[in-house]
Short mmCIF file of C-alpha atoms in Angstrom, two decimals:
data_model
loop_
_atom_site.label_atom_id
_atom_site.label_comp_id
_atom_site.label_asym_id
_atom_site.label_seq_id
_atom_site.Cartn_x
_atom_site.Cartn_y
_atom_site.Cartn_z
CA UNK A 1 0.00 0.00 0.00
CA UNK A 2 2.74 2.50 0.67
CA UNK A 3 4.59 1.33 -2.53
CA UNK A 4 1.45 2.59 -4.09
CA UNK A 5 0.82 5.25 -2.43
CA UNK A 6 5.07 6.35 -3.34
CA UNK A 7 4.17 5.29 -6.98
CA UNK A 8 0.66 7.81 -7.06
CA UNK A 9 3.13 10.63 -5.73
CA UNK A 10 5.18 10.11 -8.20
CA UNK A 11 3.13 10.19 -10.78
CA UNK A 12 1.77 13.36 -9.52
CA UNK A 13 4.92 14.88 -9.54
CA UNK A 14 6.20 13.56 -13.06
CA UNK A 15 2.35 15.59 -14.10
CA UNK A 16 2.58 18.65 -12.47
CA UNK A 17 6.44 18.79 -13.82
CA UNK A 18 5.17 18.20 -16.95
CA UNK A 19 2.64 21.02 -16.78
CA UNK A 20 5.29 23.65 -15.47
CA UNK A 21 7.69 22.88 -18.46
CA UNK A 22 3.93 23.23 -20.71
CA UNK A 23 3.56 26.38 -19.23
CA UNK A 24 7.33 27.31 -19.07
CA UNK A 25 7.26 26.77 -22.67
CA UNK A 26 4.11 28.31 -23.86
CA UNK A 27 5.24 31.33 -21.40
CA UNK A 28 8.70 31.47 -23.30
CA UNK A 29 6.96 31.00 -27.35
CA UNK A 30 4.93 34.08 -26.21
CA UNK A 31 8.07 35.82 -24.90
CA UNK A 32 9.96 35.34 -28.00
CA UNK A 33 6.39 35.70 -29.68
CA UNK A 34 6.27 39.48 -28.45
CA UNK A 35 10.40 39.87 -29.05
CA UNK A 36 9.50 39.13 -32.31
CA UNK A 37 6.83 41.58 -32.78
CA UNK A 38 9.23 44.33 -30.59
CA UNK A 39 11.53 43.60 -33.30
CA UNK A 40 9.96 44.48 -35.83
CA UNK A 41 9.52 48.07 -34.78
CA UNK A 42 13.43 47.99 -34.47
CA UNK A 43 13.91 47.33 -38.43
CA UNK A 44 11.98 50.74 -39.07
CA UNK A 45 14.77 52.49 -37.49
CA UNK A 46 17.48 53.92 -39.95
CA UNK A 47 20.98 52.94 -40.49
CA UNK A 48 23.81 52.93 -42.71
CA UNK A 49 23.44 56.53 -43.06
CA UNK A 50 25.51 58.16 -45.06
CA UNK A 51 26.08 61.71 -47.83
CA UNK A 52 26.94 62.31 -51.19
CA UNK A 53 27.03 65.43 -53.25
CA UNK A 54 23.99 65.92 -55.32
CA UNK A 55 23.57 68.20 -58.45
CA UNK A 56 25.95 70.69 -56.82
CA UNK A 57 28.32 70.25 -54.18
CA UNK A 58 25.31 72.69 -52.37
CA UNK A 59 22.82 69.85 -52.91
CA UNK A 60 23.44 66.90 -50.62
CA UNK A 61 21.92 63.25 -50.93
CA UNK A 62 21.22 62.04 -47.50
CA UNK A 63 20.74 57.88 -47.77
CA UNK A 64 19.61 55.61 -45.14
CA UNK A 65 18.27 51.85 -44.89
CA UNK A 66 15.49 49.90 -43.04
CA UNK A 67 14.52 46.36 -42.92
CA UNK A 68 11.01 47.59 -43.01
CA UNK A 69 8.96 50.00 -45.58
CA UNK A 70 8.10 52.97 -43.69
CA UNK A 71 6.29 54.25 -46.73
CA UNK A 72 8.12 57.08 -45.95
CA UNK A 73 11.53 58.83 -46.20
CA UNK A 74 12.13 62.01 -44.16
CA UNK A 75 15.21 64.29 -43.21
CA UNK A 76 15.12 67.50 -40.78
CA UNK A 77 17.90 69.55 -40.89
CA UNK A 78 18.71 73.03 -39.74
CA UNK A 79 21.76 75.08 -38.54
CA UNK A 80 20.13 75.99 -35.11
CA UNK A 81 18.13 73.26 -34.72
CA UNK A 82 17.16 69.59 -36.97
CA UNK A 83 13.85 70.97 -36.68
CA UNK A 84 14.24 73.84 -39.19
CA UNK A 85 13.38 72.34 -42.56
CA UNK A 86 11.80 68.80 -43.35
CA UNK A 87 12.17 67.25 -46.65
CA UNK A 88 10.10 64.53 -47.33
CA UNK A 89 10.87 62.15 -50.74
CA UNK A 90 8.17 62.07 -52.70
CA UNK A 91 8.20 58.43 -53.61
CA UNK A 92 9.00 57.47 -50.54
CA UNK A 93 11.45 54.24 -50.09
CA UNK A 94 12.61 52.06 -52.75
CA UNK A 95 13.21 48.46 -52.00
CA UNK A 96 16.44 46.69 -52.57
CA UNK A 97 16.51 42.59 -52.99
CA UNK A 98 19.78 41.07 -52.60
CA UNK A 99 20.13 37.98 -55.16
CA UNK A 100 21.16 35.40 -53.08
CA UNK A 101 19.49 32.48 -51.79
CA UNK A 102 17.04 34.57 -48.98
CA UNK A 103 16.22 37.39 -51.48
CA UNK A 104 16.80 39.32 -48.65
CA UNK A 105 15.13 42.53 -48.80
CA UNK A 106 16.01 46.37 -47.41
CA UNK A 107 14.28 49.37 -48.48
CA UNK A 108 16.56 51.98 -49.40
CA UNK A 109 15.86 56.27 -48.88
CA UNK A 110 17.14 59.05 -50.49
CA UNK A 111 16.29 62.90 -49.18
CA UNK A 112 17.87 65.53 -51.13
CA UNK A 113 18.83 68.65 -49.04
CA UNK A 114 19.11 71.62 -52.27
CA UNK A 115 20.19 75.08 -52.33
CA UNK A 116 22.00 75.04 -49.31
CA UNK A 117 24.44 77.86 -48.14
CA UNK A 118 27.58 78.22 -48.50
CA UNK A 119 30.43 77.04 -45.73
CA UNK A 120 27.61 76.18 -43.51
CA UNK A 121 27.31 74.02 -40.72
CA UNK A 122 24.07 71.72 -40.83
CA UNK A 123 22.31 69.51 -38.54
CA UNK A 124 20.16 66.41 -39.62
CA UNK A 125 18.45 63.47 -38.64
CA UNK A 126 16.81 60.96 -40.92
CA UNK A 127 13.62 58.48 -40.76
CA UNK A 128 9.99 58.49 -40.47
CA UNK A 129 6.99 58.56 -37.68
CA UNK A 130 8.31 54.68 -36.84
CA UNK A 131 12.06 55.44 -35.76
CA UNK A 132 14.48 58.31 -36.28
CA UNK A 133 18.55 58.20 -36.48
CA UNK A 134 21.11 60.01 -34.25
CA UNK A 135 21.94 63.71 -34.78
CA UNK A 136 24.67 64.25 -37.21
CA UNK A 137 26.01 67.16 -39.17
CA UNK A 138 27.91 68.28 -41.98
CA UNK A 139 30.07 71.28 -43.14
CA UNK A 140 29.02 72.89 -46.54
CA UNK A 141 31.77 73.37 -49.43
CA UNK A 142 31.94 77.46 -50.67
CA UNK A 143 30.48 78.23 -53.80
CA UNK A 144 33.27 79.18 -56.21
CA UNK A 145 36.32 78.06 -56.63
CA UNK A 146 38.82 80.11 -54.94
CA UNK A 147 39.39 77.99 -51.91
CA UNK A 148 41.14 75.32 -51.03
CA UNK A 149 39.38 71.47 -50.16
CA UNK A 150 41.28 68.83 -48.49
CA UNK A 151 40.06 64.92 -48.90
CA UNK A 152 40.61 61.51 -47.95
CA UNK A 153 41.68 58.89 -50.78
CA UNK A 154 41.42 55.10 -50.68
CA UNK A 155 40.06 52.01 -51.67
CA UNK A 156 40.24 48.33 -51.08
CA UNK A 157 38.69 48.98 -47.21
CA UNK A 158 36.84 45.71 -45.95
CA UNK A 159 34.90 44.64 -43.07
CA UNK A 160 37.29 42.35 -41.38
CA UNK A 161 40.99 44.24 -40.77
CA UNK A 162 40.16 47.66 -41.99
CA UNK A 163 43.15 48.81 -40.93
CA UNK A 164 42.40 52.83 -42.08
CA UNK A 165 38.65 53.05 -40.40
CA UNK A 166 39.81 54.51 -37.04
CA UNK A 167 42.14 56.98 -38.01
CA UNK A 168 39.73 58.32 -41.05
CA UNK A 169 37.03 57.92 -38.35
CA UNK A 170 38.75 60.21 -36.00
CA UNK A 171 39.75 62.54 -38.37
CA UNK A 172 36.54 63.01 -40.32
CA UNK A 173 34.73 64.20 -36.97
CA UNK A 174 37.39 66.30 -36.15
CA UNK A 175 36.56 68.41 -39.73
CA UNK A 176 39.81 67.43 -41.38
CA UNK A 177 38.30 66.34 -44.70
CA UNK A 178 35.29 68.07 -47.00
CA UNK A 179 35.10 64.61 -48.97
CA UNK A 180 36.24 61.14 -48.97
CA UNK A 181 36.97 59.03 -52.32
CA UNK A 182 36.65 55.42 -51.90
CA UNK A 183 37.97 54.07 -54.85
CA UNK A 184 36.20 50.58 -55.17
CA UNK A 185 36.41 47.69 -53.87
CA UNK A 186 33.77 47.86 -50.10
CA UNK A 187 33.47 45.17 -47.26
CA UNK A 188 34.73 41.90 -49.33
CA UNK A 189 32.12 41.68 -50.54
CA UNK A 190 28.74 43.65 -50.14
CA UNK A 191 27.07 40.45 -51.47
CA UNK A 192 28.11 38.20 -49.07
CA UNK A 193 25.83 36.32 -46.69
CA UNK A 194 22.70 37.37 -48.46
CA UNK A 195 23.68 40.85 -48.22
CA UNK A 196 24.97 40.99 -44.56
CA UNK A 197 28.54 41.92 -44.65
CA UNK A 198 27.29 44.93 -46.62
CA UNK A 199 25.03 46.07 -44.32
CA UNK A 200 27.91 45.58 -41.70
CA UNK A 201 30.72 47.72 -44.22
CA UNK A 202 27.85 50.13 -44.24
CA UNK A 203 27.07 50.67 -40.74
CA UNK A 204 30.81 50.81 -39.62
CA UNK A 205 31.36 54.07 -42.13
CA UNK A 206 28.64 55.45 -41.19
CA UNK A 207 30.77 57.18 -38.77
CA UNK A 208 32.61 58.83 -41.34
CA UNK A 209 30.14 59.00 -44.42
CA UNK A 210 27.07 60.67 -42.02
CA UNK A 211 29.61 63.88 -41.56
CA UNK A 212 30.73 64.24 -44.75
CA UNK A 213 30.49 63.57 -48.77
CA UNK A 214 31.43 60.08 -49.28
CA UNK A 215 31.97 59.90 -53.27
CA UNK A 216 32.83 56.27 -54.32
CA UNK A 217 33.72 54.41 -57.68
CA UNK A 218 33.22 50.83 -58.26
CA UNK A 219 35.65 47.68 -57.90
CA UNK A 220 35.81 44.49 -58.94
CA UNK A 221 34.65 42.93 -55.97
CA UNK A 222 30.96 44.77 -56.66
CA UNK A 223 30.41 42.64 -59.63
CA UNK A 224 27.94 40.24 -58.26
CA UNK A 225 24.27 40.31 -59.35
CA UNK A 226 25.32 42.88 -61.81
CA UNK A 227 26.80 45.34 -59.48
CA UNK A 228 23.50 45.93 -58.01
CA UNK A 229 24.40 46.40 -54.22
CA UNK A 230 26.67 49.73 -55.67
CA UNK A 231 24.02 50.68 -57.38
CA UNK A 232 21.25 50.35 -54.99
CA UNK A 233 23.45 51.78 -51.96
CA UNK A 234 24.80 54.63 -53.05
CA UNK A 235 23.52 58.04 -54.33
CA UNK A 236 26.12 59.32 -56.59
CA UNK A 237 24.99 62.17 -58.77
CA UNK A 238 24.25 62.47 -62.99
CA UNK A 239 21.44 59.20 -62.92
CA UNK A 240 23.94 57.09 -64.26
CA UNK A 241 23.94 54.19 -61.78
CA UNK A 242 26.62 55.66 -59.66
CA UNK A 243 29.38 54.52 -62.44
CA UNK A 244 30.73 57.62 -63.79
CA UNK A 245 29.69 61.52 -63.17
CA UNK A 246 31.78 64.04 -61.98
CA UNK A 247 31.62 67.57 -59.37
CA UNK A 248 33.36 70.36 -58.78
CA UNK A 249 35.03 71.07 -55.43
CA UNK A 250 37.57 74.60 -55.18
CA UNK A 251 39.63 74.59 -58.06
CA UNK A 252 39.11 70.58 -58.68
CA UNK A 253 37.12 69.15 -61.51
CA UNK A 254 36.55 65.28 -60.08
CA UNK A 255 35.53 62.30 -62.25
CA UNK A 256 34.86 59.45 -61.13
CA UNK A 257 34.38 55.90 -63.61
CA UNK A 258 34.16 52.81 -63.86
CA UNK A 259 37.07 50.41 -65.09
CA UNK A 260 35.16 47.55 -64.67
CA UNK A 261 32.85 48.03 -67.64
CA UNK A 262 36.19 47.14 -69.53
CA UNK A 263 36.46 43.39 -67.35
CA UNK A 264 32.77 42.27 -67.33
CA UNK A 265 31.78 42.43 -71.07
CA UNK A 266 29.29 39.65 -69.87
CA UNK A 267 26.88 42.69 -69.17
CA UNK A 268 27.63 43.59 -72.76
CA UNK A 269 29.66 46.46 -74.82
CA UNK A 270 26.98 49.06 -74.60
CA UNK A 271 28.28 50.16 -70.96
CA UNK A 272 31.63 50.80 -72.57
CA UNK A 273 30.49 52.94 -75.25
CA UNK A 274 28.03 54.95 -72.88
CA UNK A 275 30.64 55.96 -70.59
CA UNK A 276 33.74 56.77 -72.95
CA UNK A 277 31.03 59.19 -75.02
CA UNK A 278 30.21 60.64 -71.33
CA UNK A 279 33.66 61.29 -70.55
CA UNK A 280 34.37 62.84 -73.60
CA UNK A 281 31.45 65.30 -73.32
CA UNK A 282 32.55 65.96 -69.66
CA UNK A 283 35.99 66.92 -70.23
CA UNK A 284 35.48 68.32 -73.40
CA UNK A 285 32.95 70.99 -71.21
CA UNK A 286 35.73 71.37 -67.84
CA UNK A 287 38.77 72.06 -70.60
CA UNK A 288 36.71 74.76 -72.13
CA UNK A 289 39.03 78.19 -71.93
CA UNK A 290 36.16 79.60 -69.35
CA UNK A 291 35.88 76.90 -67.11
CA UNK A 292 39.80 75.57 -66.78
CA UNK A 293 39.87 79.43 -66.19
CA UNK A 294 37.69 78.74 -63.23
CA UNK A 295 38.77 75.13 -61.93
CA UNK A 296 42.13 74.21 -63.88
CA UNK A 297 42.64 71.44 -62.01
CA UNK A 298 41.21 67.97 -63.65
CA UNK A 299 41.49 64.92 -61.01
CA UNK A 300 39.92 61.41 -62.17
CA UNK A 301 39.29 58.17 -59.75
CA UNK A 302 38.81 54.73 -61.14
CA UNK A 303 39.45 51.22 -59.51
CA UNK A 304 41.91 49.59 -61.40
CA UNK A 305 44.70 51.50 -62.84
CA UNK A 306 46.63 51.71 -65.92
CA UNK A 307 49.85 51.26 -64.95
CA UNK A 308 51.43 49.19 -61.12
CA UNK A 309 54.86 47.16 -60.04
CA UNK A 310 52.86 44.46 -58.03
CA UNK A 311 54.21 41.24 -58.87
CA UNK A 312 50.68 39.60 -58.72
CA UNK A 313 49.88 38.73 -62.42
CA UNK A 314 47.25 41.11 -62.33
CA UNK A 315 46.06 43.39 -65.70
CA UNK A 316 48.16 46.62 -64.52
CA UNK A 317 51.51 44.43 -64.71
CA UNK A 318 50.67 43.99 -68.41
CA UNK A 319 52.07 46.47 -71.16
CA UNK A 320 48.18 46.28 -72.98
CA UNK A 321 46.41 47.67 -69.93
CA UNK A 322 43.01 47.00 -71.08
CA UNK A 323 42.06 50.41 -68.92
CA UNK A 324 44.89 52.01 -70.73
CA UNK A 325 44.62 50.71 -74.57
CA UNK A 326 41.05 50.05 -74.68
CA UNK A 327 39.33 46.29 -75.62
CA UNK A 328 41.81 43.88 -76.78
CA UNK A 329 42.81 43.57 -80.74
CA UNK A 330 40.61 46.88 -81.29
CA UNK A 331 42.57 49.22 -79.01
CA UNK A 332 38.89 51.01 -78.86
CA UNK A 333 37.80 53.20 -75.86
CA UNK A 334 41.01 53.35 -74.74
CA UNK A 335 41.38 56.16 -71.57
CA UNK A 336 44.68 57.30 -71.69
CA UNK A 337 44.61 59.13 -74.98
CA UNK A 338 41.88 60.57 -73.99
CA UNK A 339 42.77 61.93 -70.69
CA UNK A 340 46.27 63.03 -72.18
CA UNK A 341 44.40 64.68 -74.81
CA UNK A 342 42.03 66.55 -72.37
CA UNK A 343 45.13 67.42 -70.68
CA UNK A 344 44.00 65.39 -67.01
CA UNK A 345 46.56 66.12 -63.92
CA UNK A 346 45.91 63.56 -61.56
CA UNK A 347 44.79 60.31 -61.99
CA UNK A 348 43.90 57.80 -58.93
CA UNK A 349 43.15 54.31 -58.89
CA UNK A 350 43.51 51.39 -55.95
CA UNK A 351 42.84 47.73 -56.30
CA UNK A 352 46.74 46.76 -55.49
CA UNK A 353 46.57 46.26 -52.12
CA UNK A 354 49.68 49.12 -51.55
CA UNK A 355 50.71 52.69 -52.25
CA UNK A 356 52.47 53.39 -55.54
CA UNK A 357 53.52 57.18 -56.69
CA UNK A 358 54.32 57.25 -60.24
CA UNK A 359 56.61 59.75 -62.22
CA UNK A 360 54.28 61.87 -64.93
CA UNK A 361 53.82 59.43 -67.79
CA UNK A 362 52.10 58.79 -71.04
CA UNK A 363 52.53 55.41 -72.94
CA UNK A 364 55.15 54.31 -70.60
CA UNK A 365 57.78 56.93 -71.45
CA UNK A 366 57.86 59.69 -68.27
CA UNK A 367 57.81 63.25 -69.03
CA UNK A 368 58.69 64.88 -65.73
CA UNK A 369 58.36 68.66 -65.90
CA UNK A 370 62.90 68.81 -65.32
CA UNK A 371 65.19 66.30 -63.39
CA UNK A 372 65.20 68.43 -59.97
CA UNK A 373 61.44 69.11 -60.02
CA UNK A 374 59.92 66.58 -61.70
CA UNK A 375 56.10 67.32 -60.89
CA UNK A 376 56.82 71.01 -61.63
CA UNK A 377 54.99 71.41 -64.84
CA UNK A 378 54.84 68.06 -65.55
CA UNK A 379 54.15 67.03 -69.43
CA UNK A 380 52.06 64.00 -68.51
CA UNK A 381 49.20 62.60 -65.85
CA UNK A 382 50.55 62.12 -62.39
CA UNK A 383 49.39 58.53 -61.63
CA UNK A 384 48.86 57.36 -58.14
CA UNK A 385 47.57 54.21 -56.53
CA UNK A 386 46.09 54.04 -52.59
CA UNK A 387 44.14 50.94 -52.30
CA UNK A 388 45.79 49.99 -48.88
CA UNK A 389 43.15 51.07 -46.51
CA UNK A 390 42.62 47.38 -45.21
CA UNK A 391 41.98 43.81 -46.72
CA UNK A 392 41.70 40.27 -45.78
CA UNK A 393 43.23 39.16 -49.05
CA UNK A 394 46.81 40.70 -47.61
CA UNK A 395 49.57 42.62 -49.32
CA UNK A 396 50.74 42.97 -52.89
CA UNK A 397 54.19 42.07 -53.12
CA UNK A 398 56.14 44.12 -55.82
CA UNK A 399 58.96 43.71 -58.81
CA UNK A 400 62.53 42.88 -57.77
CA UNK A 401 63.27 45.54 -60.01
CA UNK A 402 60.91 48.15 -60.17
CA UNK A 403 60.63 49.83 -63.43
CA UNK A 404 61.93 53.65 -64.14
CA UNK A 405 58.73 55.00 -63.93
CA UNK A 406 57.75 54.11 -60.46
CA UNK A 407 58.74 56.87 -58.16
CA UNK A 408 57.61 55.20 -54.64
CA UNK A 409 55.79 52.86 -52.98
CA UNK A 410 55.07 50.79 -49.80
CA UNK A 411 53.32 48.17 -48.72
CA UNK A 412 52.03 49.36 -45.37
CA UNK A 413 48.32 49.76 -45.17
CA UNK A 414 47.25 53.81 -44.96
CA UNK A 415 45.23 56.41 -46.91
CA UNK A 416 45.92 59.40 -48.93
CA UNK A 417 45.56 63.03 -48.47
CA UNK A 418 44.92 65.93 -51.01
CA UNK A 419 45.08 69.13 -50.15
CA UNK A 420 43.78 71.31 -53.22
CA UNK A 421 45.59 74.73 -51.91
CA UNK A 422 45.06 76.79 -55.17
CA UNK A 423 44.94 76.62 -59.13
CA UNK A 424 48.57 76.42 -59.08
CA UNK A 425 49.36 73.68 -56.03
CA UNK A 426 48.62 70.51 -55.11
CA UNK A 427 49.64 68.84 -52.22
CA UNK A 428 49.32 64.87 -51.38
CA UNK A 429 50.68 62.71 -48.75
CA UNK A 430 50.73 58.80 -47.37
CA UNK A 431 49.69 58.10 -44.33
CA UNK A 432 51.01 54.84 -42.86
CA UNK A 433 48.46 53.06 -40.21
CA UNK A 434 51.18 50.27 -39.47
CA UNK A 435 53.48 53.10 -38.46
CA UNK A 436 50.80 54.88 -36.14
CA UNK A 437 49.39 57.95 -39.22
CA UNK A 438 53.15 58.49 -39.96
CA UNK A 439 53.65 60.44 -43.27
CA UNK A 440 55.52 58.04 -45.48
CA UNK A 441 55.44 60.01 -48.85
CA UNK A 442 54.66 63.47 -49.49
CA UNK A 443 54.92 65.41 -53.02
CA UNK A 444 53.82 69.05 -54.36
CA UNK A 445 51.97 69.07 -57.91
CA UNK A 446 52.79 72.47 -59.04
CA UNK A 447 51.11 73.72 -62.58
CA UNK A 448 51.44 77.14 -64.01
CA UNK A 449 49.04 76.61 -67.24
CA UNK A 450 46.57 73.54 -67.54
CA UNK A 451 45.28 72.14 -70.47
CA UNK A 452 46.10 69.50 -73.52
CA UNK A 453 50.18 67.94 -73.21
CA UNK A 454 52.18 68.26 -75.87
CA UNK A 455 51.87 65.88 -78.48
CA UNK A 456 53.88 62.66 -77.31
#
């Protein structure tokens, strides 16, 4: 009788056990129940926020994401108060499917603040009625060109070991920079895990892009699904895609391209042709008398360059750059005659995973303005490579012998500086983040008259 009596208890027990872990659990599915709901007011809140110049270096393109359609994109902005002005899109969000496996989708917004003064500070904040961003501002370029920009120059920054993102982080909150060029190549890669590690690459420069112009160009490594997380994330001005268009900043003409249209004929020819006709046009218009008058300096940014020294195999290494000559066995759309020809100062490119100064040079010969001052005058484009601002794909190692025309060049990961100080000068320098922002190459550009080289 007591063994049954033991056995009844028990059984009891083993019940009401059973219907507190019933109850546990049903208590915990309507926890995570509710989380979930919770969470979804969390994907209306904004991130990846980040500038570009619009129409006019006056007009800036705020762009934000959410997980969520708000059905609405909104940005307040004032310099008292965010409260000042509100701009509302009028089409609201656009969404943005990544083509992997999920089809993940993200809705992206884009709030154009026009007409804005000149040398102005700003402060903004981006959303909707479900969720708002931080407070951020932004300094406004002057209106002509008699002043003198400074910028931040890389490409070839990643997610994992981006060895330039504190230092440019620092220094773009401190006011150091009016722009940034990121010259392809973002988070390796933006596709990645259904469209994760770009969300991730976007989100940690948001500390630098929210305060200031972040004006990119694409890379190799944005090729997947057609390019179409560059195209979707960014807001670069002209309606071409993002791939080429070009502003003015002080006495700099930029242009920014895309090299990649010559590597991924796949997408066809017609991308080719579109943007070589475009580039004509454009620096047909900056090298007219009047406006080389006004901004003499021409300064173009495109992934992979024309001319390197890294011992990698890659097209650069190659005598027939196809950048340089144009598509193979046609020599068609070929970009360094026409640069030369249009009489371009400066041209930047990354993708080796170094710094690399180059002696002015056309069709491999240099043409250095004299032997003590050779960028004095110069009588060819001043190349110059910075794509060391942090990889996981490591170093590029270089020639044994490096050829006559390469001037410098490191392997240490760091960024590039231009200061823009008049129509005459030019400044640029290295900085080195293995050796803690140490300067490790600094050079003057110094022009008297701009315009078309000599005939080479």
């Amino acid at each position: 009788m007591v063994n049954l009596t033991l056995l009844f208890l028990l059984l009891a027990l083993c019940v009401a056990s059973t219907v507190q872990r019933n109850l546990e659990l049903e208590e915990d599915a309507n926890v995570q129940q509710n989380l979930a709901q919770d969470l979804q007011i969390v994907h209306y809140q904004p991130e990846q926020v980040h500038l570009a110049f619009g129409e006019t270096v006056l007009d800036i393109v705020v762009t934000w994401n959410t997980r969520d359609n708000t059905n609405e994109s909104i940005c307040e902005y004032g310099i008292d108060g965010i409260a000042e002005q509100r701009i509302k899109a009028p089409h609201g969000p656009s969404a943005f499917v990544d083509g992997g496996a999920k089809k993940a989708k993200q809705y992206i917004h884009r709030v154009t603040l026009a007409e804005l003064r000149p040398n102005t500070t700003y402060h903004y904040h981006c959303g909707s009625q479900l969720g708002w961003s931080a407070i951020y501002w932004f300094h406004t370029p002057h209106n002509h060109s008699d002043w003198s920009p400074s910028l931040a120059i890389y490409g070839d920054m990643g997610v994992v070991n981006a060895a330039s993102l504190p230092a440019l982080q620092r220094e773009t909150q401190l006011g150091m920079y009016d722009a940034i060029l990121h010259v392809g190549d973002f988070a390796y890669d933006m596709c990645n895990e259904d469209g994760a590690v770009g969300d991730e690459f976007m989100r940690q420069v948001e500390t630098i892009a929210a305060y200031v112009p972040y004006m990119v160009c694409v890379g190799n490594h944005e090729e997947k699904y057609n390019f179409s997380h560059y195209v979707n994330r960014f807001s670069m001005p002209g309606g071409t895609d993002n791939l080429f268009y070009s502003f003015n900043l002080g006495p700099v003409h930029f242009i920014g391209f895309s090299t990649e249209v010559y590597y991924f004929t796949q997408f066809g020819l017609k991308p080719i042709v579109m943007q070589y006709d475009w580039l004509e046009r454009d620096l047909m218009v900056a090298s007219r008398p009047e406006n080389r008058a006004k901004r003499p300096w021409i300064i173009t940014y495109g992934h992979r360059p024309m001319y390197c020294s890294n011992d990698n195999g890659d097209d650069c290494a190659n005598h027939e750059t196809v950048v340089r000559k144009g598509l193979p066995g046609l020599n068609f759309f070929g970009l360094e005659p026409l640069f030369y020809k249009y009489g371009v100062d400066v041209e930047l490119w990354a993708h080796e995973h170094c710094y690399e100064r180059m002696w002015p040079m056309y069709n491999y010969t240099v043409y250095n303005g004299s032997r003590s001052e050779p960028y004095v005058n110069p009588g060819a484009p001043v190349h110059i490579i910075s794509g060391a601002a942090g990889n996981h794909e490591g170093r590029e190692p270089f020639f044994k012998h490096m050829p006559p025309w390469s001037a410098f060049h490191s392997q240490d990961f760091g960024y590039l500086r231009l200061k823009a100080h008049n129509a005459t000068h030019l400044y640029f320098e290295q900085v080195s983040d293995d050796q803690g922002g140490a300067i490790i190459d600094k050079f003057w550009v110094i022009k008297h008259s701009h315009g078309p080289y000599r005939p080479a």
